[in-house]
mmCIF file of C-alpha atoms in Angstrom:
data_model
loop_
_atom_site.group_PDB
_atom_site.id
_atom_site.type_symbol
_atom_site.label_atom_id
_atom_site.label_comp_id
_atom_site.label_asym_id
_atom_site.label_seq_id
_atom_site.Cartn_x
_atom_site.Cartn_y
_atom_site.Cartn_z
ATOM 1 C CA MET T 275 0.000 0.000 0.000
ATOM 2 C CA ASN T 276 1.321 3.447 -0.913
ATOM 3 C CA PHE T 277 0.613 6.854 0.608
ATOM 4 C CA SER T 278 -2.004 7.929 -1.952
ATOM 5 C CA GLU T 279 -3.968 4.709 -1.355
ATOM 6 C CA LEU T 280 -3.837 5.279 2.400
ATOM 7 C CA SER T 281 -4.892 8.932 1.958
ATOM 8 C CA GLU T 282 -7.897 7.910 -0.092
ATOM 9 C CA LEU T 283 -8.907 5.083 2.220
ATOM 10 C CA ARG T 284 -8.190 6.731 5.597
ATOM 11 C CA PRO T 285 -7.115 10.395 5.495
ATOM 12 C CA ASP T 286 -6.804 10.450 9.300
ATOM 13 C CA LEU T 287 -4.251 7.629 9.202
ATOM 14 C CA ALA T 288 -2.387 9.335 6.361
ATOM 15 C CA PHE T 289 -1.981 12.420 8.558
ATOM 16 C CA ILE T 290 -0.785 10.346 11.528
ATOM 17 C CA ALA T 291 1.680 8.387 9.365
ATOM 18 C CA HIS T 292 3.861 11.472 8.830
ATOM 19 C CA TRP T 293 4.886 11.291 12.516
ATOM 20 C CA ILE T 294 6.370 7.814 12.084
ATOM 21 C CA LYS T 295 9.991 7.504 10.986
ATOM 22 C CA PRO T 296 11.147 4.916 8.427
ATOM 23 C CA ASN T 297 12.440 1.613 9.845
ATOM 24 C CA ALA T 298 10.759 2.243 13.214
ATOM 25 C CA ARG T 299 9.586 -0.549 15.519
ATOM 26 C CA ILE T 300 5.802 -0.147 15.740
ATOM 27 C CA LEU T 301 3.095 -1.721 17.881
ATOM 28 C CA ASP T 302 -0.509 -0.948 16.909
ATOM 29 C CA VAL T 303 -2.866 -1.639 19.824
ATOM 30 C CA GLY T 304 -6.319 -2.285 18.367
ATOM 31 C CA CYS T 305 -5.004 -2.406 14.810
ATOM 32 C CA GLY T 306 -8.359 -3.184 13.162
ATOM 33 C CA ASP T 307 -8.001 -4.482 9.616
ATOM 34 C CA GLY T 308 -4.275 -3.667 9.532
ATOM 35 C CA VAL T 309 -4.406 -0.956 6.869
ATOM 36 C CA MET T 310 -2.055 1.357 8.799
ATOM 37 C CA LEU T 311 0.457 -1.414 9.490
ATOM 38 C CA ASP T 312 0.286 -2.513 5.857
ATOM 39 C CA TYR T 313 1.307 1.004 4.801
ATOM 40 C CA LEU T 314 4.050 1.319 7.436
ATOM 41 C CA GLN T 315 5.562 -2.040 6.458
ATOM 42 C CA SER T 316 5.466 -1.536 2.705
ATOM 43 C CA ASP T 317 6.155 2.206 2.404
ATOM 44 C CA LYS T 318 8.292 2.982 5.472
ATOM 45 C CA GLN T 319 9.900 -0.453 6.006
ATOM 46 C CA CYS T 320 8.798 -0.502 9.646
ATOM 47 C CA ALA T 321 8.944 -3.632 11.795
ATOM 48 C CA ALA T 322 5.255 -3.574 12.681
ATOM 49 C CA TYR T 323 3.038 -5.688 14.909
ATOM 50 C CA GLY T 324 -0.644 -5.395 15.750
ATOM 51 C CA ILE T 325 -2.978 -6.491 18.517
ATOM 52 C CA GLU T 326 -6.623 -7.133 17.657
ATOM 53 C CA ILE T 327 -9.450 -9.188 19.184
ATOM 54 C CA ALA T 328 -12.096 -9.359 16.418
ATOM 55 C CA ASP T 329 -11.885 -12.498 14.261
ATOM 56 C CA ASP T 330 -12.776 -10.747 10.992
ATOM 57 C CA LYS T 331 -10.194 -8.007 11.534
ATOM 58 C CA VAL T 332 -7.472 -10.508 12.468
ATOM 59 C CA LEU T 333 -8.266 -12.341 9.224
ATOM 60 C CA ALA T 334 -8.033 -9.053 7.277
ATOM 61 C CA CYS T 335 -4.615 -8.415 8.882
ATOM 62 C CA THR T 336 -3.294 -11.834 7.879
ATOM 63 C CA GLN T 337 -4.573 -11.317 4.327
ATOM 64 C CA ARG T 338 -2.561 -8.078 4.251
ATOM 65 C CA ARG T 339 0.470 -10.004 5.599
ATOM 66 C CA VAL T 340 0.486 -7.932 8.767
ATOM 67 C CA ASN T 341 1.903 -9.521 11.930
ATOM 68 C CA VAL T 342 -1.043 -9.643 14.326
ATOM 69 C CA ILE T 343 -1.613 -11.140 17.767
ATOM 70 C CA GLN T 344 -5.219 -11.968 18.637
ATOM 71 C CA GLN T 345 -5.669 -10.674 22.151
ATOM 72 C CA ASP T 346 -7.978 -8.527 24.220
ATOM 73 C CA MET T 347 -6.232 -5.206 24.919
ATOM 74 C CA GLU T 348 -7.935 -5.147 28.326
ATOM 75 C CA ASN T 349 -5.439 -7.853 29.353
ATOM 76 C CA GLY T 350 -2.614 -5.361 28.982
ATOM 77 C CA LEU T 351 0.727 -5.535 27.202
ATOM 78 C CA SER T 352 2.677 -7.691 29.677
ATOM 79 C CA MET T 353 4.116 -9.823 26.846
ATOM 80 C CA PHE T 354 6.159 -6.811 25.653
ATOM 81 C CA GLN T 355 9.290 -5.475 27.313
ATOM 82 C CA ASP T 356 9.828 -1.902 28.484
ATOM 83 C CA ASN T 357 10.715 0.454 25.609
ATOM 84 C CA GLY T 358 10.418 -2.425 23.131
ATOM 85 C CA PHE T 359 8.963 -0.171 20.423
ATOM 86 C CA ASP T 360 9.813 3.211 18.975
ATOM 87 C CA THR T 361 6.130 4.106 18.693
ATOM 88 C CA VAL T 362 2.948 2.513 20.028
ATOM 89 C CA LEU T 363 -0.240 3.382 18.156
ATOM 90 C CA CYS T 364 -3.689 3.331 19.702
ATOM 91 C CA LEU T 365 -5.899 4.782 16.985
ATOM 92 C CA SER T 366 -9.631 5.204 17.561
ATOM 93 C CA SER T 367 -9.752 2.310 20.011
ATOM 94 C CA LEU T 368 -8.911 3.716 23.465
ATOM 95 C CA GLN T 369 -12.511 4.909 23.897
ATOM 96 C CA MET T 370 -13.676 1.277 23.658
ATOM 97 C CA MET T 371 -11.723 0.226 26.753
ATOM 98 C CA LYS T 372 -13.169 -0.279 30.214
ATOM 99 C CA HIS T 373 -9.818 0.432 31.854
ATOM 100 C CA VAL T 374 -8.287 3.337 29.946
ATOM 101 C CA GLU T 375 -5.724 4.517 32.501
ATOM 102 C CA PRO T 376 -3.910 1.156 33.004
ATOM 103 C CA LEU T 377 -3.758 0.593 29.247
ATOM 104 C CA LEU T 378 -2.339 4.065 28.678
ATOM 105 C CA ARG T 379 0.315 3.447 31.346
ATOM 106 C CA ASP T 380 1.192 0.148 29.623
ATOM 107 C CA ILE T 381 1.427 1.884 26.241
ATOM 108 C CA ALA T 382 3.813 4.403 27.802
ATOM 109 C CA ARG T 383 5.869 1.565 29.304
ATOM 110 C CA VAL T 384 6.435 -0.395 26.072
ATOM 111 C CA GLY T 385 6.929 2.540 23.696
ATOM 112 C CA GLN T 386 9.451 5.371 23.454
ATOM 113 C CA GLU T 387 6.561 7.423 22.051
ATOM 114 C CA ALA T 388 2.838 6.892 21.576
ATOM 115 C CA ILE T 389 0.245 8.190 19.152
ATOM 116 C CA VAL T 390 -3.331 8.081 20.407
ATOM 117 C CA SER T 391 -6.469 9.164 18.571
ATOM 118 C CA PHE T 392 -10.121 9.143 19.600
ATOM 119 C CA PRO T 393 -13.432 10.778 18.654
ATOM 120 C CA ASN T 394 -13.582 14.236 20.233
ATOM 121 C CA PHE T 395 -16.744 14.486 22.321
ATOM 122 C CA GLY T 396 -16.278 18.267 22.407
ATOM 123 C CA TYR T 397 -16.972 18.491 18.640
ATOM 124 C CA TRP T 398 -19.785 21.029 18.091
ATOM 125 C CA PRO T 399 -22.393 18.643 16.551
ATOM 126 C CA HIS T 400 -21.974 16.396 19.603
ATOM 127 C CA ARG T 401 -22.585 19.357 21.913
ATOM 128 C CA THR T 402 -25.599 20.398 19.842
ATOM 129 C CA ALA T 403 -27.091 16.903 20.048
ATOM 130 C CA LEU T 404 -26.709 16.929 23.837
ATOM 131 C CA LEU T 405 -28.374 20.353 24.025
ATOM 132 C CA ARG T 406 -31.301 18.848 22.118
ATOM 133 C CA GLY T 407 -31.430 16.086 24.721
ATOM 134 C CA LYS T 408 -30.045 13.341 22.438
ATOM 135 C CA MET T 409 -26.836 11.316 22.480
ATOM 136 C CA PRO T 410 -24.670 12.348 19.508
ATOM 137 C CA VAL T 411 -24.466 10.300 16.310
ATOM 138 C CA SER T 412 -21.964 11.443 13.671
ATOM 139 C CA LYS T 413 -19.300 10.170 11.280
ATOM 140 C CA SER T 414 -16.819 9.948 14.164
ATOM 141 C CA LEU T 415 -19.428 8.501 16.575
ATOM 142 C CA PRO T 416 -21.596 6.500 14.148
ATOM 143 C CA TYR T 417 -23.487 4.392 16.690
ATOM 144 C CA GLU T 418 -26.723 4.771 18.599
ATOM 145 C CA TRP T 419 -26.352 4.907 22.389
ATOM 146 C CA TYR T 420 -27.676 1.345 22.813
ATOM 147 C CA ASP T 421 -25.276 -0.407 20.410
ATOM 148 C CA THR T 422 -22.091 1.647 20.615
ATOM 149 C CA PRO T 423 -18.747 -0.059 21.281
ATOM 150 C CA ASN T 424 -17.525 3.233 22.767
ATOM 151 C CA LEU T 425 -17.482 3.035 26.549
ATOM 152 C CA ARG T 426 -15.629 6.305 27.222
ATOM 153 C CA CYS T 427 -16.274 9.788 25.902
ATOM 154 C CA ALA T 428 -13.553 12.419 26.150
ATOM 155 C CA THR T 429 -12.646 15.842 24.839
ATOM 156 C CA ILE T 430 -9.189 17.048 23.858
ATOM 157 C CA TYR T 431 -8.815 18.762 27.239
ATOM 158 C CA ASP T 432 -9.910 15.629 29.148
ATOM 159 C CA PHE T 433 -7.279 13.486 27.483
ATOM 160 C CA ALA T 434 -4.530 16.076 27.964
ATOM 161 C CA ASP T 435 -5.270 15.986 31.713
ATOM 162 C CA LEU T 436 -5.113 12.167 31.787
ATOM 163 C CA ALA T 437 -1.857 12.077 29.807
ATOM 164 C CA ASN T 438 -0.276 14.431 32.337
ATOM 165 C CA GLU T 439 -1.587 12.321 35.225
ATOM 166 C CA VAL T 440 0.003 9.113 33.900
ATOM 167 C CA GLY T 441 3.366 10.817 33.262
ATOM 168 C CA LEU T 442 3.167 11.523 29.551
ATOM 169 C CA GLU T 443 4.362 14.684 27.842
ATOM 170 C CA VAL T 444 2.220 15.938 24.963
ATOM 171 C CA LEU T 445 4.584 16.523 22.043
ATOM 172 C CA GLU T 446 1.832 17.437 19.617
ATOM 173 C CA CYS T 447 -1.942 17.621 19.777
ATOM 174 C CA VAL T 448 -3.940 18.013 16.590
ATOM 175 C CA ALA T 449 -7.682 18.108 15.990
ATOM 176 C CA LEU T 450 -8.675 16.632 12.641
ATOM 177 C CA HIS T 451 -11.854 16.818 10.644
ATOM 178 C CA GLU T 452 -12.079 14.469 7.671
ATOM 179 C CA GLY T 453 -8.314 14.008 7.866
ATOM 180 C CA LYS T 454 -7.436 17.717 7.816
ATOM 181 C CA PRO T 455 -6.032 19.680 10.779
ATOM 182 C CA VAL T 456 -8.322 22.198 12.495
ATOM 183 C CA THR T 457 -6.427 25.131 14.005
ATOM 184 C CA PHE T 458 -9.237 27.541 14.942
ATOM 185 C CA LEU T 459 -11.228 26.373 18.012
ATOM 186 C CA PRO T 460 -9.936 22.793 17.656
ATOM 187 C CA ASN T 461 -11.856 21.337 20.626
ATOM 188 C CA LEU T 462 -15.079 22.669 19.123
ATOM 189 C CA ARG T 463 -14.431 22.062 15.420
ATOM 190 C CA GLY T 464 -12.302 18.892 15.350
ATOM 191 C CA SER T 465 -14.117 15.556 15.185
ATOM 192 C CA LEU T 466 -10.991 13.467 15.892
ATOM 193 C CA ALA T 467 -8.316 14.217 18.504
ATOM 194 C CA VAL T 468 -4.761 13.018 17.830
ATOM 195 C CA PHE T 469 -1.957 13.145 20.412
ATOM 196 C CA ARG T 470 1.742 12.382 20.027
ATOM 197 C CA LEU T 471 3.163 11.574 23.456
ATOM 198 C CA ARG T 472 6.321 10.495 25.241
ATOM 199 C CA LYS T 473 7.321 9.714 28.793
ATOM 200 C CA LYS T 474 8.318 12.765 30.841
#
């Protein structure tokens, strides 16, 4: 997979990919169908591994020739040594965890840096829906309240506070909308929050 294919398929991942250096050791926690790892392996020659629980997504990873371990992220990352990876990715999956703080600490333990993304609950259509008395449904939160896999809702400011609490320094924080950075009122106008982090 090349960069233009990734940009067309997932513009958010294409933006995030520019933070990752060639030949890096990468762990993708909640790697989904492996499209990001496929790109990093083929275009940036990264040594990349993924963790995923869903059978269909693990199958998609193997079809892409992505190294994937089928495991529930809630069980932690104890199989990996401290600082075993240059970068740990957790892209649009942290909000699905019951135990966010321990997983984030584990991500910080095994990676020199981390990149975390999640739907921004502070995005203005989400606020508008709540003002109307309804739970938000949007492109970044496409589920009804009764069937959503998302267990946690956070804004950019919420996550920045948590990162500081678990000993992570925010290197960069970007709000994206449809894969493009939002600079004016990012917590209000960005549908996806993306953080690049490292241990303090």
